[in-house]
Amino acid sequence: MKTINLLVGGPTDLWPDSLRQGKIDGDWIGVDRGNVWLVQMGIKPLISIGDFDSMDQLEFEIISNNVSDIRTYNPDKDYTDTQLALKIASDELKADVINIFGATGGRIDHFISNYLLATEPKFRDVVEKIRIIDKQNVIQYFTSGEHEITKIDMMHYLAFIPMNAMHLSIHDAIYKLDNYYVERPFAYSSNQFDGDKCHFDFDDGVLCVIQSKDA
């Protein structure tokens, strides 16, 4: 299974400890300022992308001296930097799992853009590969059908967020649903696993599932 990690430019104080300690498996794509942080941690990205408009010349030189594949894009473009990195990870690098770090916190419009990536038709084929990870949350996405997830160690809460109208069933959780019709995007939050695994199913669109913990 091939894992590609993306580090984008969100606040570093929201990184999980595993990232700070360099214990994330897989190769990396650096996105804009995320490239500088990777190099400073001794990690050389396979590919660096961005418009690089948020960094000074010295920071860009740090990237240039450590990364062989740098792709610079005009700030006036149709895709965000994170979208471009996601396309490279899926289409070019053929990732099975795409972990996105640094995508939460900071500007809320940036986070919402990242959160809604899974609803875009052009990313429909990679929806279930995407995970957005910070120190308190692991966000995953699923397409219609039957699914099973495993409880992540130290993550206490479980949330189900339909991104569209659907019939949703939740099993093996404290709060269950049985083919319940959800007519609009809604957050069924503060649920918990009833065991180590949870099964759920739904009939249409995309479902976001979040495992989380308190700070």
XYZ file of C-alpha atoms in Angstrom:
215
model
C 0.000 0.000 0.000
C 1.514 3.315 -1.102
C 1.116 6.290 1.222
C 1.720 9.870 0.099
C 1.666 12.626 2.700
C 0.920 16.278 1.967
C 2.096 19.063 4.257
C 0.333 22.351 3.623
C 0.749 25.688 5.345
C -1.595 25.522 8.334
C -0.453 26.296 11.893
C 2.315 24.017 13.173
C 0.820 23.922 16.681
C -1.962 21.696 15.326
C 0.406 19.031 14.010
C 0.086 15.577 15.578
C 3.037 14.469 17.716
C 3.891 11.751 15.204
C 4.640 14.418 12.599
C 6.791 16.457 14.962
C 8.726 13.305 15.840
C 9.235 12.295 12.197
C 7.281 9.059 12.623
C 4.960 9.336 9.624
C 5.378 6.539 7.087
C 5.384 7.292 3.355
C 6.745 9.874 0.961
C 5.933 13.585 0.973
C 4.660 16.367 -1.235
C 5.363 19.794 0.194
C 2.804 22.512 -0.456
C 4.082 26.099 -0.372
C 5.426 26.867 3.147
C 5.006 23.221 4.099
C 8.155 22.597 2.058
C 10.289 24.738 4.371
C 9.017 22.922 7.457
C 9.685 19.506 5.910
C 13.258 20.398 5.001
C 13.845 21.837 8.467
C 12.746 18.473 9.927
C 15.198 16.637 7.666
C 12.512 15.378 5.283
C 13.082 15.894 1.561
C 9.791 16.016 -0.366
C 9.507 14.031 -3.578
C 7.806 17.066 -5.092
C 7.426 20.668 -3.965
C 4.525 22.664 -5.330
C 2.973 26.077 -4.839
C 3.024 29.672 -5.952
C 5.582 30.306 -3.167
C 4.274 33.840 -2.757
C 4.208 33.588 1.052
C 7.946 33.062 1.573
C 11.094 35.125 1.172
C 14.075 34.429 -1.088
C 16.075 32.658 1.627
C 13.239 30.246 2.342
C 12.845 29.479 -1.352
C 16.586 28.831 -1.593
C 16.279 26.291 1.234
C 13.735 24.417 -0.867
C 15.768 24.732 -4.072
C 18.841 23.255 -2.380
C 16.977 20.223 -1.051
C 14.258 19.283 -3.540
C 14.899 18.132 -7.091
C 11.318 18.443 -8.391
C 9.910 21.931 -7.768
C 6.710 22.970 -9.519
C 5.819 26.641 -9.397
C 2.314 27.789 -10.246
C 0.877 31.215 -10.916
C -1.243 32.413 -7.957
C -4.019 33.146 -10.481
C -5.023 29.536 -11.194
C -8.102 27.314 -11.215
C -6.843 24.873 -8.560
C -5.709 25.568 -5.012
C -2.231 24.363 -4.068
C -3.763 21.558 -2.002
C -5.925 20.464 -4.933
C -2.869 20.377 -7.182
C -0.965 18.282 -4.638
C -3.919 15.896 -4.327
C -4.048 15.442 -8.099
C -0.315 14.716 -8.240
C -0.557 12.227 -5.359
C -3.462 10.362 -6.957
C -2.894 10.652 -10.706
C 0.898 10.745 -10.939
C 2.177 8.960 -7.838
C -0.729 6.465 -7.711
C -1.175 6.727 -3.944
C -3.405 4.285 -2.080
C -3.591 6.560 0.981
C -3.270 10.359 0.931
C -2.684 11.959 4.324
C -3.044 15.734 4.472
C -1.351 17.583 7.339
C -1.445 21.310 8.057
C -4.895 21.647 6.520
C -6.735 22.774 9.664
C -6.559 25.935 11.735
C -5.552 29.371 10.543
C -7.794 30.889 7.876
C -11.197 29.247 8.032
C -11.781 29.643 4.274
C -8.659 27.550 3.640
C -9.886 24.843 6.018
C -13.368 24.768 4.468
C -11.810 24.499 1.008
C -9.729 21.536 2.191
C -12.660 19.944 4.034
C -14.880 20.100 0.949
C -12.316 18.545 -1.411
C -14.117 15.215 -1.182
C -17.346 16.672 -2.578
C -15.742 17.793 -5.842
C -16.616 15.515 -8.795
C -13.027 15.592 -10.092
C -11.851 13.907 -6.894
C -14.656 11.344 -6.662
C -12.330 8.443 -7.502
C -9.960 9.266 -4.625
C -12.469 10.206 -1.911
C -11.774 7.127 0.197
C -7.995 7.605 0.004
C -8.061 11.029 1.694
C -7.384 11.612 5.391
C -7.022 15.057 6.951
C -5.031 14.737 10.166
C -4.168 17.067 13.014
C -3.377 16.576 16.696
C -7.021 16.090 17.707
C -8.776 14.777 14.590
C -8.615 12.233 11.807
C -11.082 13.094 9.037
C -12.015 10.441 6.457
C -14.504 10.256 3.604
C -16.582 7.425 2.186
C -18.754 6.863 -0.866
C -22.067 5.004 -0.795
C -22.135 1.388 0.356
C -21.236 -0.652 3.427
C -18.146 0.269 5.429
C -16.139 -0.723 8.493
C -13.751 1.508 10.447
C -11.396 0.673 13.301
C -11.035 2.813 16.400
C -7.844 4.867 16.395
C -5.933 4.705 19.657
C -6.573 7.731 21.923
C -9.424 9.015 19.747
C -12.473 9.098 22.013
C -15.228 10.556 19.837
C -16.833 9.577 16.560
C -18.794 11.873 14.232
C -20.762 11.157 11.066
C -21.342 14.089 8.728
C -23.445 13.446 5.611
C -22.342 15.833 2.874
C -25.674 15.473 1.041
C -29.094 13.902 1.444
C -28.906 10.153 2.123
C -30.301 7.212 4.032
C -27.796 6.417 6.792
C -27.398 3.466 9.132
C -24.855 3.399 11.978
C -24.067 0.175 13.857
C -21.581 -0.696 16.629
C -21.728 2.801 18.098
C -23.308 4.208 21.240
C -25.845 6.140 19.198
C -27.234 4.149 16.278
C -29.277 4.979 13.180
C -31.372 2.571 11.117
C -31.787 3.634 7.493
C -32.486 7.160 8.689
C -33.191 9.747 5.998
C -30.912 12.767 6.311
C -32.310 15.542 4.154
C -29.343 17.949 4.235
C -25.718 18.144 5.405
C -25.719 17.575 9.143
C -23.213 16.649 11.879
C -24.031 13.656 14.076
C -21.243 14.430 16.541
C -20.027 13.190 19.940
C -20.816 9.555 19.181
C -18.505 6.778 20.388
C -17.452 3.293 19.319
C -19.239 0.364 20.953
C -16.152 -1.848 20.669
C -13.084 -1.607 18.421
C -14.915 -1.401 15.105
C -17.937 0.408 13.718
C -20.023 -0.551 10.696
C -22.164 1.872 8.753
C -23.846 2.145 5.391
C -25.543 4.772 3.253
C -27.063 4.974 -0.180
C -25.847 8.119 -1.919
C -23.070 10.686 -2.128
C -20.260 11.236 0.356
C -20.117 10.725 4.117
C -17.449 12.333 6.306
C -16.387 10.370 9.406
C -14.258 12.030 12.082
C -12.469 10.379 14.979
C -11.410 12.960 17.538
C -10.282 13.670 21.075
C -10.285 16.598 23.470
C -7.150 18.748 23.638
